[in-house]
Coordinates of C-alpha atoms and ligand atoms in Angstrom, one line a residue:
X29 CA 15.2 -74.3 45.7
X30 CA 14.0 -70.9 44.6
X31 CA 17.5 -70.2 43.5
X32 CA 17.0 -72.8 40.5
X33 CA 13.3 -72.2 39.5
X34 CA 14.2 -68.7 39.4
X35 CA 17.5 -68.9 37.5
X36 CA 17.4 -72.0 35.5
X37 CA 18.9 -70.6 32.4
X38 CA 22.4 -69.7 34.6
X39 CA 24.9 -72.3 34.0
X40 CA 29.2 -72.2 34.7
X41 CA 30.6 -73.2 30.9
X42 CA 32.0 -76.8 31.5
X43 CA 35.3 -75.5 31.3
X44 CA 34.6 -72.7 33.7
X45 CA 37.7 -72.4 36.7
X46 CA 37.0 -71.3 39.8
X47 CA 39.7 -70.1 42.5
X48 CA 41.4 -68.3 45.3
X49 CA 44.3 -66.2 45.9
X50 CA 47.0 -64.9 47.5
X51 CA 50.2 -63.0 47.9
X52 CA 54.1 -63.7 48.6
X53 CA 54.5 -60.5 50.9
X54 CA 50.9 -60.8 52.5
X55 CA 51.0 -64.7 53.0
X56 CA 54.4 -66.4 53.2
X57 CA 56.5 -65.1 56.2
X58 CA 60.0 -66.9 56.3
X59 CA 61.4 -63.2 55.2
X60 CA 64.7 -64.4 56.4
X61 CA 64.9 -67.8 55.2
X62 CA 66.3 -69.8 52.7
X63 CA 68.3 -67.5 50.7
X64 CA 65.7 -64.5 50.3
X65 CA 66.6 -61.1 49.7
X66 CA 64.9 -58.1 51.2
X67 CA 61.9 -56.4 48.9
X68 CA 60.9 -52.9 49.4
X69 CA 57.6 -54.1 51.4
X70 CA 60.3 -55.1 54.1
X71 CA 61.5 -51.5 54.3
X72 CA 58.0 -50.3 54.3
X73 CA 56.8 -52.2 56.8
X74 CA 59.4 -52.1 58.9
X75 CA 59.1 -48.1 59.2
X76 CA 56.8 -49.0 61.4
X77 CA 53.8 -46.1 62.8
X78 CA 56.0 -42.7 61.5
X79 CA 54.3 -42.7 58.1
X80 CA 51.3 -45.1 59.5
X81 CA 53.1 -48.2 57.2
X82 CA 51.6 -50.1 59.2
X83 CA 48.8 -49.8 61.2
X84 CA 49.9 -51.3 64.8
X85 CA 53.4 -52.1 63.2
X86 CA 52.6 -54.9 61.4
X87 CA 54.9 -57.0 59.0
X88 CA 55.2 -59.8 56.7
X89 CA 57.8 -61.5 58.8
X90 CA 55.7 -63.9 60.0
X91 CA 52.8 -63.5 57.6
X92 CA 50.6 -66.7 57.7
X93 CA 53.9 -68.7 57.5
X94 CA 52.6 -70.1 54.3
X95 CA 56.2 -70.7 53.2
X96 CA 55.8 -73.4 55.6
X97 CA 52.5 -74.4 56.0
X98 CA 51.8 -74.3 51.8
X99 CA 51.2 -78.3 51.9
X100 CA 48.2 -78.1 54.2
X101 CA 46.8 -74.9 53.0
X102 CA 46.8 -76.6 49.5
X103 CA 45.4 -79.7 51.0
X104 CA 42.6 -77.0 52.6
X105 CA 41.7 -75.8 49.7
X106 CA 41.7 -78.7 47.5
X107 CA 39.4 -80.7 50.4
X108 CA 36.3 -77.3 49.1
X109 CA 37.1 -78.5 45.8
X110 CA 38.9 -75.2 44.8
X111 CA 40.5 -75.7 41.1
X112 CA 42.8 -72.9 40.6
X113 CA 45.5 -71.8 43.6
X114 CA 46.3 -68.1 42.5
X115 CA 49.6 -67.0 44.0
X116 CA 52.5 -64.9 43.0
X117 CA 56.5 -66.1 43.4
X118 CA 58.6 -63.6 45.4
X119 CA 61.2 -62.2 43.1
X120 CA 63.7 -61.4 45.5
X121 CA 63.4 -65.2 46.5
X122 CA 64.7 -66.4 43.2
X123 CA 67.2 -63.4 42.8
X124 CA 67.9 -62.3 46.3
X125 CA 69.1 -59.3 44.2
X126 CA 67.1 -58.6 42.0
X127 CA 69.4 -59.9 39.4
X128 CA 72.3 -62.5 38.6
X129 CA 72.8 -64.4 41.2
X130 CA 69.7 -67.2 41.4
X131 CA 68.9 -68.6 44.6
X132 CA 68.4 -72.5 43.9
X133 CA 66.6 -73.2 47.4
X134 CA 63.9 -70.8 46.5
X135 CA 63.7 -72.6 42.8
X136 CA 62.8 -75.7 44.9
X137 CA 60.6 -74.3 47.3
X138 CA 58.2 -73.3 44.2
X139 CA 59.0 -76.8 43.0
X140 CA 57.2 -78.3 45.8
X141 CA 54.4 -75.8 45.8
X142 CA 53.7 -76.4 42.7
X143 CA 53.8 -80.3 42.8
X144 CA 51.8 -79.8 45.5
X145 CA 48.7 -78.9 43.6
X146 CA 49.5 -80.8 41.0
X147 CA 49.1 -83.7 43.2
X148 CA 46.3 -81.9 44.8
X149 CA 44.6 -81.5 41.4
X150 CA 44.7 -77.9 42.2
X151 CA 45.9 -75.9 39.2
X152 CA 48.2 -73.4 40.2
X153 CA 48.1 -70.1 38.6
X154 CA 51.4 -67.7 39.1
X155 CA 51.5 -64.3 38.6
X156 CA 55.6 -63.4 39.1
X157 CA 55.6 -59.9 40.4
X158 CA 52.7 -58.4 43.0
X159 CA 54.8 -55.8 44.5
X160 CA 57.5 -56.9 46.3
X161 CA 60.3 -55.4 44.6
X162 CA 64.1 -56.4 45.8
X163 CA 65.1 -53.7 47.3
X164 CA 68.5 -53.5 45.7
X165 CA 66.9 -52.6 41.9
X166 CA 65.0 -49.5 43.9
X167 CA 68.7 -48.7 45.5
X168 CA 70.3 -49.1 41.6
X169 CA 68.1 -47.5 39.8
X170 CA 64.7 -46.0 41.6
X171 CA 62.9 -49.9 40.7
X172 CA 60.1 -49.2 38.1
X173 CA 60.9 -45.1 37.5
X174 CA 63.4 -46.4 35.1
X175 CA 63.2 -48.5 32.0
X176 CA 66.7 -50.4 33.3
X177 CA 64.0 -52.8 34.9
X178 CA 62.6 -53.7 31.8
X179 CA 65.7 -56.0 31.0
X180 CA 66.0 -57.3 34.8
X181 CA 62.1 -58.1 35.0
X182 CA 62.5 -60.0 31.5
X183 CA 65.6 -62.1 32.8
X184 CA 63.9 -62.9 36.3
X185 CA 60.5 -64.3 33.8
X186 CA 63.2 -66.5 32.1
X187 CA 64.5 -68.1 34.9
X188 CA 60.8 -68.5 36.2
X189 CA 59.0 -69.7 32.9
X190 CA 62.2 -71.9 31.9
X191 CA 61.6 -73.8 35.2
X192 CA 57.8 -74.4 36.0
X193 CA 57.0 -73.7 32.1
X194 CA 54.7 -76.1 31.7
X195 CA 53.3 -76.7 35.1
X196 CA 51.6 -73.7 35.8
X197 CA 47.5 -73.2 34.4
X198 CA 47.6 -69.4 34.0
X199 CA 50.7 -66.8 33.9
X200 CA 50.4 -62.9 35.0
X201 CA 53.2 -60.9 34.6
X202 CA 52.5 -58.3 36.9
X203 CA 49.4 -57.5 39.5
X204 CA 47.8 -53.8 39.3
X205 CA 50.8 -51.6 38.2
X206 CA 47.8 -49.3 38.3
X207 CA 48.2 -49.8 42.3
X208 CA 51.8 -50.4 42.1
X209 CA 52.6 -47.2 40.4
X210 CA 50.0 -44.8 42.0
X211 CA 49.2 -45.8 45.6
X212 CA 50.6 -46.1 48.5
X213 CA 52.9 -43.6 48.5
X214 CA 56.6 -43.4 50.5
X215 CA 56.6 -39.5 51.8
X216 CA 58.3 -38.7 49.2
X217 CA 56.5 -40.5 46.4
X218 CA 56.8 -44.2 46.1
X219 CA 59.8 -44.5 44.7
X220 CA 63.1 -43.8 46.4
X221 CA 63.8 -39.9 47.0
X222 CA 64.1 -38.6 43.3
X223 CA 64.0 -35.1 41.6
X224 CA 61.3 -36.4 39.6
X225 CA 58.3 -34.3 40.3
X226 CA 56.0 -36.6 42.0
X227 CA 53.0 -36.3 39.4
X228 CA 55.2 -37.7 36.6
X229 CA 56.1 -41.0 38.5
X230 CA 53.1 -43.1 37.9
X231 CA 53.1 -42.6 34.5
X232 CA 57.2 -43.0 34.2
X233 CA 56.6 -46.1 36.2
X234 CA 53.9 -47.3 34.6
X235 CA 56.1 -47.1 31.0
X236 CA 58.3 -49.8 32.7
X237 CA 55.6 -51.5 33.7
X238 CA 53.8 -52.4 30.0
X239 CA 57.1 -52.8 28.6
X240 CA 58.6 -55.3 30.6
X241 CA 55.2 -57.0 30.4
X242 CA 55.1 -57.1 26.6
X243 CA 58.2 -58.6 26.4
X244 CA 58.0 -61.0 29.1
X245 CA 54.5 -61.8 27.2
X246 CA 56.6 -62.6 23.5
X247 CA 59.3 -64.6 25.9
X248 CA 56.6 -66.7 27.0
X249 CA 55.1 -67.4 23.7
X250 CA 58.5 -68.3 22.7
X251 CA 59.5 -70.4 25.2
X252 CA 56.0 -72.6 24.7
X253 CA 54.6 -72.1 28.0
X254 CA 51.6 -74.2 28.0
X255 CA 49.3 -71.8 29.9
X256 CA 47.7 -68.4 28.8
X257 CA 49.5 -64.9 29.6
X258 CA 47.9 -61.6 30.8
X259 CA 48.4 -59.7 33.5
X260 CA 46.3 -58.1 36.2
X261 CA 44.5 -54.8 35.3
X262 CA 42.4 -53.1 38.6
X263 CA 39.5 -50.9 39.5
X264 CA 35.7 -50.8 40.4
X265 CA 33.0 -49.9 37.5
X266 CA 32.8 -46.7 37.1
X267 CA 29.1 -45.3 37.1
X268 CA 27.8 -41.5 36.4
X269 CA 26.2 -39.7 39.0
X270 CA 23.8 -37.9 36.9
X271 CA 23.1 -38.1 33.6
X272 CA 25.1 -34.6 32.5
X273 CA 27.2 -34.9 30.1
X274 CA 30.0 -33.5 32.8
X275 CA 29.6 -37.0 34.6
X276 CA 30.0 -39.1 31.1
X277 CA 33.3 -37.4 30.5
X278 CA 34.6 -37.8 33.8
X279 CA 33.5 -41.5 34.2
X280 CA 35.9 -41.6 30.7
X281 CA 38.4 -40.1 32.2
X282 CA 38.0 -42.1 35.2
X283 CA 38.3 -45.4 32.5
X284 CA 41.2 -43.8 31.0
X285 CA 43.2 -42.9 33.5
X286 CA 42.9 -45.9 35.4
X287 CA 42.0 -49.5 33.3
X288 CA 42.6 -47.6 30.2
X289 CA 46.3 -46.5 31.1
X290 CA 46.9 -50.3 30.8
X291 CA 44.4 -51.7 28.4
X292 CA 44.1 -49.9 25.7
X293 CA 48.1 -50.3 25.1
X294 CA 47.6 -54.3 24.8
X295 CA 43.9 -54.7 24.2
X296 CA 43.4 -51.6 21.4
X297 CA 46.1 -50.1 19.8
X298 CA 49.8 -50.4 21.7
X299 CA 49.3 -46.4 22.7
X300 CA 47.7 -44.7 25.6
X301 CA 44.4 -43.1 25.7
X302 CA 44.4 -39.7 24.2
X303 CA 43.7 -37.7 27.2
X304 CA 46.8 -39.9 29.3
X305 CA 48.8 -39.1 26.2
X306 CA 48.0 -35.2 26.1
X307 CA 48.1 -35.1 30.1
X308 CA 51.5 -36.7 29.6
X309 CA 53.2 -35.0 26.5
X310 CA 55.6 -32.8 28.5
X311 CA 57.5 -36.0 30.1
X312 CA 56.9 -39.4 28.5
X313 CA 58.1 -40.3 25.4
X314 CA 56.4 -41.6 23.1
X315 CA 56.1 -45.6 22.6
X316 CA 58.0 -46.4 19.3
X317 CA 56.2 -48.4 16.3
X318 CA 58.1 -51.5 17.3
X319 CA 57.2 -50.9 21.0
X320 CA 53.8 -50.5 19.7
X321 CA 53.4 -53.3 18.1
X322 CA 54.9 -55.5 20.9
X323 CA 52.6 -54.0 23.4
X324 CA 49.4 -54.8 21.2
X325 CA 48.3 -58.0 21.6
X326 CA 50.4 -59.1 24.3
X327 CA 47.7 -61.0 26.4
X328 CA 45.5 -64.1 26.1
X329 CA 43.2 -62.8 28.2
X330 CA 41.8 -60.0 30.0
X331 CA 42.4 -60.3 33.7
X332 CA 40.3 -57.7 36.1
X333 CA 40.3 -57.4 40.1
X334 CA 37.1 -56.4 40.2
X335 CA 35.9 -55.8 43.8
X336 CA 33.2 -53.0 43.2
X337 CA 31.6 -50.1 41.8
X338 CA 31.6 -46.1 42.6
X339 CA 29.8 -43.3 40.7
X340 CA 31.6 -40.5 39.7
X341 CA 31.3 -37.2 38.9
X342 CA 32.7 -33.8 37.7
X343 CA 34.8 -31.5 40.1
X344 CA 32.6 -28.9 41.3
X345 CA 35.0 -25.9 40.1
X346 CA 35.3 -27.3 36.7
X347 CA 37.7 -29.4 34.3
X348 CA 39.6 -26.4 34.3
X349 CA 39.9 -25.7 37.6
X350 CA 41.1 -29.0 37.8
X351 CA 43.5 -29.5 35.1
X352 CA 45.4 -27.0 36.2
X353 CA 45.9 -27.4 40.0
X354 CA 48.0 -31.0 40.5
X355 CA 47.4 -30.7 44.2
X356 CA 43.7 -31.2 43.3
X357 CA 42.8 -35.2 45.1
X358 CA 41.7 -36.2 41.3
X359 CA 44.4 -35.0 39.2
X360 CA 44.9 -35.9 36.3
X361 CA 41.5 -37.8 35.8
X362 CA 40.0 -35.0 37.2
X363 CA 36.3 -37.2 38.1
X364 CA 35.4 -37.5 41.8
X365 CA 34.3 -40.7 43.4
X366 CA 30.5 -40.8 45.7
X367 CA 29.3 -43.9 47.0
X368 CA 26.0 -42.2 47.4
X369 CA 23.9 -42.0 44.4
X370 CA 21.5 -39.0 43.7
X371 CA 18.4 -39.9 44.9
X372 CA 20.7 -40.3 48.7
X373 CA 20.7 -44.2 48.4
X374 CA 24.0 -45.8 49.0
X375 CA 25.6 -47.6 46.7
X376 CA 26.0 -51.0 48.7
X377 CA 26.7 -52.3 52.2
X378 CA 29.9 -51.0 52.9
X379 CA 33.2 -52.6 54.0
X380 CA 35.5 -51.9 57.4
X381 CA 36.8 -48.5 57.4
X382 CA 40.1 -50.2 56.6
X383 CA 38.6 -50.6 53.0
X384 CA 36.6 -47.1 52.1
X385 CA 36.7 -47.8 48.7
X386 CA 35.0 -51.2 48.8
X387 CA 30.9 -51.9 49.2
X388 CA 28.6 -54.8 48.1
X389 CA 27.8 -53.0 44.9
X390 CA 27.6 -56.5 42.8
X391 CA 24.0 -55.2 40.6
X392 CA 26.7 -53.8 38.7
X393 CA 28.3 -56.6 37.6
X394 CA 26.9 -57.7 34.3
X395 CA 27.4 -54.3 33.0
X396 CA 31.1 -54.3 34.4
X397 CA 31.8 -57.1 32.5
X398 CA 29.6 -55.9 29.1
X399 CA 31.6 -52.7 29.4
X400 CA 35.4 -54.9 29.6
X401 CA 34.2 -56.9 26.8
X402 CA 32.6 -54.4 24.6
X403 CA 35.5 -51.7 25.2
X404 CA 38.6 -54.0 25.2
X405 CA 37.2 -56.8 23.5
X406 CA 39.1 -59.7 24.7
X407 CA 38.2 -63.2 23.8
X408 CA 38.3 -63.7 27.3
X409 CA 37.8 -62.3 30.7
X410 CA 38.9 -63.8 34.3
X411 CA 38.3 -61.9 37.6
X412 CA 41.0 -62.5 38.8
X413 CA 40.6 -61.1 42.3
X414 CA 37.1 -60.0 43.9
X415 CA 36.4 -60.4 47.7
X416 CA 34.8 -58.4 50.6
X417 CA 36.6 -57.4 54.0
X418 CA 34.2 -57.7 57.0
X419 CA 33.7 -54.6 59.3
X420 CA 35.9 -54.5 62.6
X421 CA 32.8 -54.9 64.9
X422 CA 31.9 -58.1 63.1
X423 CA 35.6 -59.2 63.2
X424 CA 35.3 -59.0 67.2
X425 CA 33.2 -62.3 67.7
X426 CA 34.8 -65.5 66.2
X427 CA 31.1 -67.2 65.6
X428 CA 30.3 -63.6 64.1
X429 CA 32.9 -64.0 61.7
X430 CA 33.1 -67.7 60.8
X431 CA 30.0 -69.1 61.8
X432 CA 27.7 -66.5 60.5
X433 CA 30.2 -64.7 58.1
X434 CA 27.3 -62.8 56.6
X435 CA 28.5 -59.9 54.6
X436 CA 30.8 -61.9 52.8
X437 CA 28.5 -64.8 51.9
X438 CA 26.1 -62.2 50.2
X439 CA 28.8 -60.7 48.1
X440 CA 30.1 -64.0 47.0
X441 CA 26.7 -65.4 46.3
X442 CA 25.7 -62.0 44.4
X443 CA 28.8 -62.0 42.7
X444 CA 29.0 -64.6 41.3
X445 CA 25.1 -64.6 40.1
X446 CA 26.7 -61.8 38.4
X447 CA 28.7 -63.8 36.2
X448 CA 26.2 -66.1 35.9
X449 CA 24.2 -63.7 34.6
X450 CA 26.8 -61.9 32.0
X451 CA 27.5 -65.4 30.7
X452 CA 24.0 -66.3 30.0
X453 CA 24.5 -62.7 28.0
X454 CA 27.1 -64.1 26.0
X455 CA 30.2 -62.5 28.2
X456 CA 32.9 -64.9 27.7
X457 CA 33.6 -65.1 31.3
X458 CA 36.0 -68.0 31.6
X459 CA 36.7 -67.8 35.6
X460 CA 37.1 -66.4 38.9
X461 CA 39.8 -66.4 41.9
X462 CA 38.7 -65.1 45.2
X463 CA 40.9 -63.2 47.4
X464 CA 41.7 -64.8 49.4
X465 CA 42.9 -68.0 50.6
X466 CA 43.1 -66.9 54.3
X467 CA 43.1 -63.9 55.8
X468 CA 46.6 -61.8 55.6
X469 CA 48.7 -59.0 56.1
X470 CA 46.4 -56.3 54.2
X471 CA 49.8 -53.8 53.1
X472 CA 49.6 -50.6 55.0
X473 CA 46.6 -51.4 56.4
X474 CA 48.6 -54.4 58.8
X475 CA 46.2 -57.5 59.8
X476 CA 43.2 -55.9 60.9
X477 CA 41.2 -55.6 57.9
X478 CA 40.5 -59.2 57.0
X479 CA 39.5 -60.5 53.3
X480 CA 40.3 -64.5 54.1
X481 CA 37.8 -67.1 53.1
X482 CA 40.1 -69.1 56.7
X483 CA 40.2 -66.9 59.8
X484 CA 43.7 -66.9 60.5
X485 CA 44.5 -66.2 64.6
X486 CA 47.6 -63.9 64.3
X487 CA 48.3 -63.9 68.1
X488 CA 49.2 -67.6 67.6
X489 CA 52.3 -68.1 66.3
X490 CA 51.7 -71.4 64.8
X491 CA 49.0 -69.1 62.7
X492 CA 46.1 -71.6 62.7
X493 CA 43.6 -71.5 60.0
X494 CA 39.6 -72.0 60.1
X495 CA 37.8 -71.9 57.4
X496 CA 34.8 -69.6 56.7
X497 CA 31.7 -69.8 55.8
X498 CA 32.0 -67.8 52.8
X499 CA 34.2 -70.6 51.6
X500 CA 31.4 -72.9 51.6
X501 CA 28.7 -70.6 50.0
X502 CA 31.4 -70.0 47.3
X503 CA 32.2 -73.4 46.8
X504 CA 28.6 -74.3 47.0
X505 CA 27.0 -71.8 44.1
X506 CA 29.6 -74.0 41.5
X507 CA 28.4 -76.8 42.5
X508 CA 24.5 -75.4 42.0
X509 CA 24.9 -73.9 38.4
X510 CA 27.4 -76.4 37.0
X511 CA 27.8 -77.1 33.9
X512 CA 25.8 -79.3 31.4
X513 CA 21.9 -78.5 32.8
X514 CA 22.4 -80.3 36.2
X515 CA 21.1 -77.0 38.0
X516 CA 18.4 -76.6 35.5
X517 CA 17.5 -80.0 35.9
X518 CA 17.3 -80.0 39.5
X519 CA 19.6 -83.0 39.7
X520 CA 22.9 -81.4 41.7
X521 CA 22.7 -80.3 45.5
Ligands
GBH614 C1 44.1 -56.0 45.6 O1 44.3 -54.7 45.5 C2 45.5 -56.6 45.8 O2 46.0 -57.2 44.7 C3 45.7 -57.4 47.0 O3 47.0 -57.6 47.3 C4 44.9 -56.8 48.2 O4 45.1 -57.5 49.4 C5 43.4 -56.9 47.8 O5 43.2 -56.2 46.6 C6 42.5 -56.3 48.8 O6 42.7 -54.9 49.0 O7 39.5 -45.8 46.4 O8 41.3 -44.2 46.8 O9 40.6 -45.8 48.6 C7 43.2 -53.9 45.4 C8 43.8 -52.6 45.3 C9 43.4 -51.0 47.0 C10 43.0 -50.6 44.7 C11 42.5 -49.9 47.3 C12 42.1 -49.5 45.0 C13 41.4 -48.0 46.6 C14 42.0 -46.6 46.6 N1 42.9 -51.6 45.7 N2 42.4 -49.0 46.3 S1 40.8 -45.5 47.1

């Protein structure tokens, strides 16, 4: 195996976790059932092709039907030998209405799910909020524009970590409020219609979003909860273009304005980087010390979706230029994204058109994670999401896309020799979740762009589920570089 001769220093810690993920809005369906409440990915979807949410109308009504079929796509999983089951609990499932009133049938619907991989040996990781906001705290108050949510968010963690405290392997409070607070965009911003001028709302947003993190983070701790508690930062690694000093500053501005927004509020010093803070000064208040110090530190680990890399570089008229004009695409971070580098080679095979921002740039993946470890210095990192969606032309032949599944199986594979590599480095790597368990509705961009490790056939209602062959290389590589020598020794496989 020239894999082993040629890497026989690689080798998974023994208590490495591997995994896959998913989604309540992308996966479950049952929209109607059992006592849930509608979440603003309802309305969005349901606008239907006016504002292209979504492409060919598609909608989580249906979804995989996961909320019914959870048992055997547990059992699925468990039968690759998958450890951790990554999924998030619908909020507006537990509180139909965002708050008060608790729906018990949901309580025991995440009862079973959770039993489930228990029994499974599956250790189920939770992360409580990826997007799907009940609608009523957007109707209340404009949802995560307003520090009000703090308090609601805070309660809807107690009733969630008071009840599967000390079942669940791995809490996140939030997915990418980095996503959540700057993409996909209503028409008039993604909040409801507000006199807010739309360039203040991420940042007002993502205020909200830390706090009511940090202090779901301390209720955690207090309550015991067995398992660590991050939550999910997101972005590719940011590369120069050139060597100018131009590009460094606007591949730190890129940082800033994007992972450092987030981290450098828990991971450094509970405040913002200084050029979010300046860009911000006229409309944010400023964290106060105790705010501070709840913010620092609130995280036990450093969790990164980490699909790929871009270069960037400076805008062409200038910083000024720039700074000034908030119509500009780049504003505030002012850095522009190629996936071409400068001597015209491409950055990596790329994606479906569905997925522009996403190649096969995995060489970059031991400096990614030097770069999260040396700038944030966590004790630990987990990717908590990484996966490649296959182009359309690919998706047109089942065999194409199952059998042969070849994109995907060489970004898994380089992937994760990626990690390998950073932890024979000394990057404390402690696991990885793959998105995602099956293919899924992919938000605005409806079922057609497809990142499942199981081929889901959405014209059949009973959504059945094949799986992959990426799901077997990725299963496969933990089995080659497992702990304690066997790969080195030649004695697994
Ligand atoms: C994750 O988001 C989500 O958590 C998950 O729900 C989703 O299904 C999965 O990834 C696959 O997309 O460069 O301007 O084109 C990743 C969020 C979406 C963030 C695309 C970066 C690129 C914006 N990413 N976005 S751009």
């Amino acid at each position: 195996n020239p894999a082993m001769t040629k890497n026989s220093s690689w080798s998974f810690p023994a208590d490495f976790w591997w995994g896959v993920a998913s989604a309540a809005y992308q996966v479950e369906g049952a929209v109607k059932d059992e006592g849930r409440g509608p979440s603003i990915w309802d309305v969005l979807t349901h606008r239907g092709g006016a504002v292209d949410y979504t492409i060919a109308n598609d909608t989580g009504d249906i979804g995989d039907n996961h909320y019914y079929l959870y048992k055997q796509d547990i059992a699925r999983i468990a039968a690759l030998g998958t450890q951790v089951y990554s999924f998030s609990i619908s909020w507006s499932r537990i509180m139909p209405f965002g708050r008060d009133l608790i729906n018990e049938q949901a309580l025991a619907h995440y009862d079973d799910v959770i039993n489930t991989c228990i029994q499974y040996n599956v250790t189920p990781a939770v992360t409580l909020y990826h997007w799907d906001l009940p609608v009523y705290l957007m109707n209340l108050y404009g949802g995560w524009l307003s520090e009000s949510i703090v308090d609601d968010f805070v309660e809807y963690a107690r009733v969630v970590f008071s009840r599967y405290g000390n079942q669940v392997g791995y809490w996140f409070t939030l997915n990418e409020p980095i996503v959540f607070c700057s993409e996909y965009p209503y028409p008039d911003g993604f909040f409801k219609k507000t006199s807010i001028p739309a360039h203040q709302q991420p940042y007002l947003c993502g205020q909200s979003a830390l706090l009511a993190h940090a202090k779901a983070y301390h209720l955690g701790k207090s309550l015991n909860l067995t398992g660590p508690i991050s939550f999910k930062t997101n972005g590719g690694y940011k590369i120069p273009l050139t060597d100018s000093s131009a590009d460094a500053l606007a591949v730190q501005r890129a940082w800033d304005f994007n992972e450092g927004w987030f981290a450098n509020p828990v991971f450094i010093n509970g405040d913002y980087p200084s050029t979010l803070k300046a860009y911000t000064s006229t409309f944010l208040r400023n964290f106060t010390s105790e705010e501070q110090s709840l913010l620092k530190g609130s995280a036990d680990l450093f969790a990164h979706d980490a699909y790929t890399s871009q270069f960037f570089f400076a805008p062409d008229a200038g910083i000024d230029a720039c700074i000034t004009n908030s119509s500009h695409p780049h504003y505030p971070s002012c850095a522009n994204t190629s996936y071409t580098g400068p001597t015209g080679w491409n950055i990596g095979y790329a994606a479906d058109p569905g997925s522009p921002w996403l190649h096969i740039a995995t060489d970059w993946v031991p400096a990614f994670l030097r770069y999260i470890h040396d700038t944030w210095k966590p004790s630990s990192i987990a990717i908590t999401e990484f996966g490649f969606s296959v182009p359309f032309e690919q998706m047109k032949t089942l065999s194409a896309d199952i059998q042969s599944d070849l994109p995907r199986r060489v970004y898994y594979r380089a992937y994760m020799e990626g990690v390998l590599t950073a932890i024979a480095e000394g990057v404390p790597v402690v696991g990885t979740l793959a998105w995602s368990i099956v293919d899924n509705l992919e938000w605005s961009e409806g079922f057609g762009v497809r990142f499942g490790l199981q081929y889901v056939n959405f014209s059949d209602p009973a959504r059945p589920r094949r799986y992959k062959a990426s799901f077997f290389e990725y299963a496969s590589i933990f089995k080659e570089y497992a702990a304690t020598g066997h790969a080195a020794n030649g004695t697994m496989r």
